[in-house]
Amino acid sequence: MWKAVLVIGLAAFGAGAALVAVPSRQGYAELLLLDDDIEAAILSARSEPAEGPPTHRRNFLDYQLAAAMGDITGAATALEALPASALVDSHRIAFAHATGAPETWLDLQLRQDVVTHSAYQRQEVASLLRRAGRYEDERAYLARLAEAGSLDADLALRLAWLELAAGETRAALVRLADLDDAGQLTDRQGRVTLASLLIEAGQGTQADARVARWDAGSPERAMRATVENFFASEIADGRNIWK
Amino acid sequence: MSEARGLLRFTPWVISLAWISIYNCAAAETPPDPLRRVLALYDGRFSAAPDETAIHEFLEFPANHLGLQLVYHDVATGLPEPFAPGGIRYVATWFDEAVPNPEAYSAWVRREMESGRRFAVFSEQGADLGGEAGAEEMLRMLGGRYHGYVDATHTTLVAEAHSEWSNFETGLDPTLPPYPIIETEGEVIPLLTLSRGDRTSTVAFVGPSGSFVASGYEQRVVPETEASVWFSAWFIDPFAVLEAAFDLPLRPIPDTTTVSGRRIFFSHVDGDGWNNLSRVPSEDGRPRLSAEVLLTEILLPFSDLPVSIGLVGGDVDPACTSDDEAETLARQIFQLDHVEVAAHGYTHPFKWEQFDDVPDPPDPVPTFQEGARHTPSEGVGALTRSWLAGTASADQMADCLELDPHAPRAFSHVPFDLELEIKGALDVATSLAPPGKPAKLFLWTGDARPFEAALRMAREAGVLNMNGGDSRFDAWHPSITNLSPLARTVGQERQIYAPNSNEAAYTDLWQRDHFGQLQLLDTVRRTEFPRRLKPYNLYYHTYSAERRAGLAALRTLLEEARSGDYIAIRASEYAAIANDFFRVRVEPLEENLWQVSDRGRLQTVRFDGADDLVPDLARSRGVLGARQINGSLYIALDAEVPTALVALSEQPVDGLVMLEQASWQVRGLQRHDCGFELTAEGFGDGEMTWTNVPWESLSLLATRNGRTLWTGTVAVQGGEITFELPIKAIEPVRILATCPAGEE
């Protein structure tokens, strides 16, 4: 008897499990989409009309189907109805890219944790902010990267320029000096600017040492003359800029 | 024409051999028009060919828009011949550093300026200021005196920027580039003046001999790496600066965007993906090739819009197909009246450069050349992968196709043979078209950078060529620096660029976002206002028919063409118009009167800044009419009048009707005392507006070969008449408009 009960129980469990394992029409459509079988996915989704209030899952499927159909308005509406999440945001970013919405693309990127940004992504976001003339946002983004320890050398130089333009001379000087100390300040304008900032800050001796190092590594040995040219009027007034 | 003008026309110009060779090139049959030519100097040590120069990338497009055509000269090969009366009077330079012989160069420049040549100098001037002898004198003749250089710009401010000619697409970056300290003297228009302390420097200006714009102040650049640029946009207005630098007068500008007063629409299709299995089956669920889907979903529903289809020869090669489905589809498509026959290569090279210098007769070229691998530039992935999805002859086709995405050609079942690639492909396309309908156009494949022999072969085959350019002007590329010029010069040949990008550019090579070409609408809008810069070109591949999203995008883009204010023409007609841009001669005869000849297919000239002027039809000849668009006056010329006279005045001449716009091409206009008649041809219904109409109504009669096609009567309102002819005019029709009796 107990064996029969066990068999019936197992059979019932198996049938239940099988029912659970068989995907719904919606789940089937999702699988078909994963398989890039758009036509079958559309047919499957349409064969089971949506009942009740739309779920996030249903909205996400609607978004994918609309995009696959080239229905941009429908895709945007479905995407808009979804709550923010890393996955949804990644789709919003892709959608903004595909529909020619760089401002939306940027705002979504800026909403993310910068730690998750790849080196390419960091360059892309910073460049796009720069292109858009959103210099304050660019500076804030680069500062976030610096805090997170993800600031690449060229972006660090860019941050120094933005700090300088914003009047944060001290921060810019430190950043340029750090770059130089790390052997990453190879840009001529950056070097002259660093020397100039040091001299303007009364640190002519340090500027002198750096300029000597740069000239020693350069066949033209032109940095000293360039810096002295920059301070031509001060030198003409009798000031020793290297002290 | 007066005797003096006749003499002027045949003045034997003393020009360098290089210019003569350029003139002979590219099917130019008439002497160069010195009023429209600009000598573009570049340094071949840094740019191997003209199309790799900053001038080609940035300056040639605005120059073309102003009606100017560039003649390139490599200063590394020596200095150009000196200026002679009747020769090229304008020079443009854009150097990164000093040219090979800077002293001789600056002496040459000074002599040329003294002779009356005008210079537009962008970036470095070719001889180092503060260095080479004569460099400062050269700048002085432009209107500036050099006083040194500023590397550290953190204490520099913008003192003054020209209110109209600066901040064109972008402002300056908060970090200013290093700059020369320049004090202007004489009659100079400052464009940008910087200040540091009490010292000012005018780093961009227009002076007595041309213009100077210091390096970094032409455009704002966002670098990608130290060596490459991710984005650039003009800080100064290149149109205004070129006009001012060359002191260009009011003149008819040959225009390639407009026909019959309407913006050109044309469409062309590269055949890639012809045999791809579409993901869009028939209504009964039958799998279909992309070519069939293209036919049924796009070509037939939009039969009022012409399209040129470039077949890939390999797609219908019997060696690659076990059935004739692809060939049958080609025949069905080419049979359509609105479809123009074109070719898109035989084996579809991806990187043309790799196939240059192939011995003749052709030797087999290995499929892969050692050290010459590259990234394919268009949908090879789609082309090959989709094939494996399966059709009747998929396996056989797979044997012909290169499945490696880095392969140099799509098909590799035959050795590369330039003649097969071009003439063979054209012959195949022609053989599948109805009799009397030969292939008219060769559409470049892959990177669309054909070498000279390839271009020559296309020309010798009697067809025009097109593709390349990759123009975009949209939210992601918000600058005209992304718009290509009309053409690329290669040796003595010319390649016509496609005015717009295809779907591969919007879909990451057809790998995602298959609706992405909808962004083309942004480019179409931005190239219409505030200046009409390009025609509307819908350019795509057969593989767009693989997916519903691609089809949906195409339908939207075609609906825009159908409903908007466009005139639809064939792609080969646009290519001819662009090619003939380089032939047109414009000669000023007297005040506000010009002769425009050697026009070929180009029948529109434009006057910029002429919003208070109209054609003076009493003094003009061969002028159909005019339309004001964005403050410019577009003049439609009559193709049946080879040498047109265009005169302008402030008031229209009473009683002489003028064409404002038409959706068909109009020619052979005859104005009568009681009406007018003309020949017209085009696609879709014929919409026309005529102005300056002195009658109250007009009876219209449309005929072809004496047979009446349509009649009607239309009322004139406020001297203007608009009518629509619901007939087909792919074959020309004659239209007679007659005023009511008694109104003569």
PDB file of C-alpha atoms in Angstrom, chain B residues 568-699:
ATOM      1  CA  ALA B 568      12.912  61.512 -56.495  1.00  0.00           C
ATOM      2  CA  ILE B 569      15.643  60.728 -59.008  1.00  0.00           C
ATOM      3  CA  ARG B 570      17.766  57.697 -59.821  1.00  0.00           C
ATOM      4  CA  ALA B 571      21.070  57.158 -58.059  1.00  0.00           C
ATOM      5  CA  SER B 572      22.985  57.331 -61.327  1.00  0.00           C
ATOM      6  CA  GLU B 573      21.426  60.731 -61.960  1.00  0.00           C
ATOM      7  CA  TYR B 574      22.731  61.998 -58.652  1.00  0.00           C
ATOM      8  CA  ALA B 575      26.162  60.534 -59.444  1.00  0.00           C
ATOM      9  CA  ALA B 576      26.069  62.356 -62.771  1.00  0.00           C
ATOM     10  CA  ILE B 577      25.050  65.611 -61.095  1.00  0.00           C
ATOM     11  CA  ALA B 578      27.884  65.289 -58.569  1.00  0.00           C
ATOM     12  CA  ASN B 579      30.340  64.380 -61.318  1.00  0.00           C
ATOM     13  CA  ASP B 580      29.233  67.288 -63.478  1.00  0.00           C
ATOM     14  CA  PHE B 581      29.714  69.662 -60.557  1.00  0.00           C
ATOM     15  CA  PHE B 582      33.370  69.487 -61.536  1.00  0.00           C
ATOM     16  CA  ARG B 583      32.667  70.464 -65.144  1.00  0.00           C
ATOM     17  CA  VAL B 584      30.334  73.398 -64.800  1.00  0.00           C
ATOM     18  CA  ARG B 585      31.727  76.711 -65.976  1.00  0.00           C
ATOM     19  CA  VAL B 586      30.458  79.949 -64.517  1.00  0.00           C
ATOM     20  CA  GLU B 587      31.471  83.171 -66.170  1.00  0.00           C
ATOM     21  CA  PRO B 588      30.402  86.610 -64.990  1.00  0.00           C
ATOM     22  CA  LEU B 589      29.327  88.689 -67.983  1.00  0.00           C
ATOM     23  CA  GLU B 590      28.125  91.917 -66.457  1.00  0.00           C
ATOM     24  CA  GLU B 591      26.641  93.032 -63.186  1.00  0.00           C
ATOM     25  CA  ASN B 592      24.157  90.426 -61.988  1.00  0.00           C
ATOM     26  CA  LEU B 593      24.491  88.408 -65.192  1.00  0.00           C
ATOM     27  CA  TRP B 594      26.349  85.112 -65.534  1.00  0.00           C
ATOM     28  CA  GLN B 595      26.814  82.475 -68.183  1.00  0.00           C
ATOM     29  CA  VAL B 596      26.533  78.911 -66.928  1.00  0.00           C
ATOM     30  CA  SER B 597      27.699  76.251 -69.344  1.00  0.00           C
ATOM     31  CA  ASP B 598      29.022  72.679 -69.505  1.00  0.00           C
ATOM     32  CA  ARG B 599      26.440  71.655 -66.948  1.00  0.00           C
ATOM     33  CA  GLY B 600      25.862  68.086 -68.016  1.00  0.00           C
ATOM     34  CA  ARG B 601      23.173  66.802 -65.637  1.00  0.00           C
ATOM     35  CA  LEU B 602      23.577  69.557 -63.103  1.00  0.00           C
ATOM     36  CA  GLN B 603      20.649  71.932 -63.619  1.00  0.00           C
ATOM     37  CA  THR B 604      20.510  73.956 -60.414  1.00  0.00           C
ATOM     38  CA  VAL B 605      22.574  76.940 -59.405  1.00  0.00           C
ATOM     39  CA  ARG B 606      22.257  78.660 -56.072  1.00  0.00           C
ATOM     40  CA  PHE B 607      22.852  82.214 -54.933  1.00  0.00           C
ATOM     41  CA  ASP B 608      23.622  82.509 -51.230  1.00  0.00           C
ATOM     42  CA  GLY B 609      22.483  85.585 -49.371  1.00  0.00           C
ATOM     43  CA  ALA B 610      20.182  86.505 -52.212  1.00  0.00           C
ATOM     44  CA  ASP B 611      16.902  86.555 -50.358  1.00  0.00           C
ATOM     45  CA  ASP B 612      15.920  89.886 -51.937  1.00  0.00           C
ATOM     46  CA  LEU B 613      16.677  88.869 -55.517  1.00  0.00           C
ATOM     47  CA  VAL B 614      14.715  87.071 -58.242  1.00  0.00           C
ATOM     48  CA  PRO B 615      15.611  85.911 -61.733  1.00  0.00           C
ATOM     49  CA  ASP B 616      15.441  88.600 -64.368  1.00  0.00           C
ATOM     50  CA  LEU B 617      13.881  86.472 -67.068  1.00  0.00           C
ATOM     51  CA  ALA B 618      14.094  89.224 -69.680  1.00  0.00           C
ATOM     52  CA  ARG B 619      17.882  89.024 -69.563  1.00  0.00           C
ATOM     53  CA  SER B 620      18.125  85.300 -68.736  1.00  0.00           C
ATOM     54  CA  ARG B 621      18.153  82.309 -71.039  1.00  0.00           C
ATOM     55  CA  GLY B 622      17.388  78.749 -70.068  1.00  0.00           C
ATOM     56  CA  VAL B 623      16.022  79.640 -66.641  1.00  0.00           C
ATOM     57  CA  LEU B 624      12.953  77.644 -65.653  1.00  0.00           C
ATOM     58  CA  GLY B 625      12.340  79.420 -62.387  1.00  0.00           C
ATOM     59  CA  ALA B 626      13.531  79.936 -58.867  1.00  0.00           C
ATOM     60  CA  ARG B 627      12.768  79.187 -55.251  1.00  0.00           C
ATOM     61  CA  GLN B 628      13.950  80.755 -52.013  1.00  0.00           C
ATOM     62  CA  ILE B 629      15.165  78.165 -49.520  1.00  0.00           C
ATOM     63  CA  ASN B 630      16.892  79.072 -46.263  1.00  0.00           C
ATOM     64  CA  GLY B 631      17.784  82.530 -47.561  1.00  0.00           C
ATOM     65  CA  SER B 632      19.361  81.191 -50.731  1.00  0.00           C
ATOM     66  CA  LEU B 633      17.942  81.499 -54.215  1.00  0.00           C
ATOM     67  CA  TYR B 634      17.844  78.201 -56.096  1.00  0.00           C
ATOM     68  CA  ILE B 635      17.622  78.650 -59.866  1.00  0.00           C
ATOM     69  CA  ALA B 636      16.307  75.762 -61.962  1.00  0.00           C
ATOM     70  CA  LEU B 637      17.923  75.647 -65.391  1.00  0.00           C
ATOM     71  CA  ASP B 638      16.612  74.085 -68.558  1.00  0.00           C
ATOM     72  CA  ALA B 639      18.605  71.028 -69.631  1.00  0.00           C
ATOM     73  CA  GLU B 640      17.666  71.740 -73.235  1.00  0.00           C
ATOM     74  CA  VAL B 641      19.549  75.045 -73.151  1.00  0.00           C
ATOM     75  CA  PRO B 642      23.230  74.083 -73.030  1.00  0.00           C
ATOM     76  CA  THR B 643      24.535  77.571 -72.336  1.00  0.00           C
ATOM     77  CA  ALA B 644      22.296  79.338 -69.871  1.00  0.00           C
ATOM     78  CA  LEU B 645      22.326  82.995 -68.969  1.00  0.00           C
ATOM     79  CA  VAL B 646      21.290  83.780 -65.419  1.00  0.00           C
ATOM     80  CA  ALA B 647      20.388  87.338 -64.569  1.00  0.00           C
ATOM     81  CA  LEU B 648      19.093  88.636 -61.261  1.00  0.00           C
ATOM     82  CA  SER B 649      17.018  91.645 -60.367  1.00  0.00           C
ATOM     83  CA  GLU B 650      14.948  92.834 -57.470  1.00  0.00           C
ATOM     84  CA  GLN B 651      11.587  92.482 -59.248  1.00  0.00           C
ATOM     85  CA  PRO B 652      10.244  89.654 -61.397  1.00  0.00           C
ATOM     86  CA  VAL B 653       9.438  90.434 -65.007  1.00  0.00           C
ATOM     87  CA  ASP B 654       5.698  90.623 -65.511  1.00  0.00           C
ATOM     88  CA  GLY B 655       4.137  87.966 -67.641  1.00  0.00           C
ATOM     89  CA  LEU B 656       6.951  85.416 -67.615  1.00  0.00           C
ATOM     90  CA  VAL B 657       5.986  82.353 -65.620  1.00  0.00           C
ATOM     91  CA  MET B 658       8.540  80.743 -63.325  1.00  0.00           C
ATOM     92  CA  LEU B 659       8.766  77.226 -61.969  1.00  0.00           C
ATOM     93  CA  GLU B 660       8.928  77.311 -58.187  1.00  0.00           C
ATOM     94  CA  GLN B 661       9.016  73.594 -57.575  1.00  0.00           C
ATOM     95  CA  ALA B 662       8.144  70.291 -59.142  1.00  0.00           C
ATOM     96  CA  SER B 663       8.340  66.647 -58.157  1.00  0.00           C
ATOM     97  CA  TRP B 664       9.373  65.846 -61.728  1.00  0.00           C
ATOM     98  CA  GLN B 665      12.323  67.059 -63.721  1.00  0.00           C
ATOM     99  CA  VAL B 666      11.289  69.800 -66.111  1.00  0.00           C
ATOM    100  CA  ARG B 667      12.931  70.851 -69.357  1.00  0.00           C
ATOM    101  CA  GLY B 668      12.171  72.269 -72.767  1.00  0.00           C
ATOM    102  CA  LEU B 669      10.097  75.106 -71.340  1.00  0.00           C
ATOM    103  CA  GLN B 670       8.464  77.352 -73.884  1.00  0.00           C
ATOM    104  CA  ARG B 671       6.632  80.422 -72.650  1.00  0.00           C
ATOM    105  CA  HIS B 672       3.786  81.570 -74.905  1.00  0.00           C
ATOM    106  CA  ASP B 673       1.533  84.588 -74.961  1.00  0.00           C
ATOM    107  CA  CYS B 674      -1.228  82.398 -73.658  1.00  0.00           C
ATOM    108  CA  GLY B 675       0.375  79.708 -71.557  1.00  0.00           C
ATOM    109  CA  PHE B 676       3.441  77.574 -71.635  1.00  0.00           C
ATOM    110  CA  GLU B 677       4.574  74.053 -72.409  1.00  0.00           C
ATOM    111  CA  LEU B 678       7.292  71.801 -71.164  1.00  0.00           C
ATOM    112  CA  THR B 679       8.589  68.266 -71.007  1.00  0.00           C
ATOM    113  CA  ALA B 680       8.625  66.507 -67.671  1.00  0.00           C
ATOM    114  CA  GLU B 681       9.633  63.153 -66.319  1.00  0.00           C
ATOM    115  CA  GLY B 682       9.828  61.642 -62.906  1.00  0.00           C
ATOM    116  CA  PHE B 683       8.374  59.272 -60.378  1.00  0.00           C
ATOM    117  CA  GLY B 684       5.006  59.257 -58.658  1.00  0.00           C
ATOM    118  CA  ASP B 685       2.345  61.843 -59.391  1.00  0.00           C
ATOM    119  CA  GLY B 686       3.610  65.125 -60.775  1.00  0.00           C
ATOM    120  CA  GLU B 687       3.217  68.061 -58.425  1.00  0.00           C
ATOM    121  CA  MET B 688       4.202  71.508 -59.664  1.00  0.00           C
ATOM    122  CA  THR B 689       3.964  75.103 -58.584  1.00  0.00           C
ATOM    123  CA  TRP B 690       4.432  77.971 -61.015  1.00  0.00           C
ATOM    124  CA  THR B 691       4.630  81.617 -60.006  1.00  0.00           C
ATOM    125  CA  ASN B 692       4.331  84.941 -61.775  1.00  0.00           C
ATOM    126  CA  VAL B 693       1.366  83.533 -63.697  1.00  0.00           C
ATOM    127  CA  PRO B 694      -0.546  86.384 -65.371  1.00  0.00           C
ATOM    128  CA  TRP B 695      -3.736  84.461 -66.177  1.00  0.00           C
ATOM    129  CA  GLU B 696      -6.787  83.551 -64.089  1.00  0.00           C
ATOM    130  CA  SER B 697      -6.721  79.862 -64.913  1.00  0.00           C
ATOM    131  CA  LEU B 698      -4.947  77.359 -67.078  1.00  0.00           C
ATOM    132  CA  SER B 699      -6.128  74.340 -69.030  1.00  0.00           C
TER     133      SER B 699
END
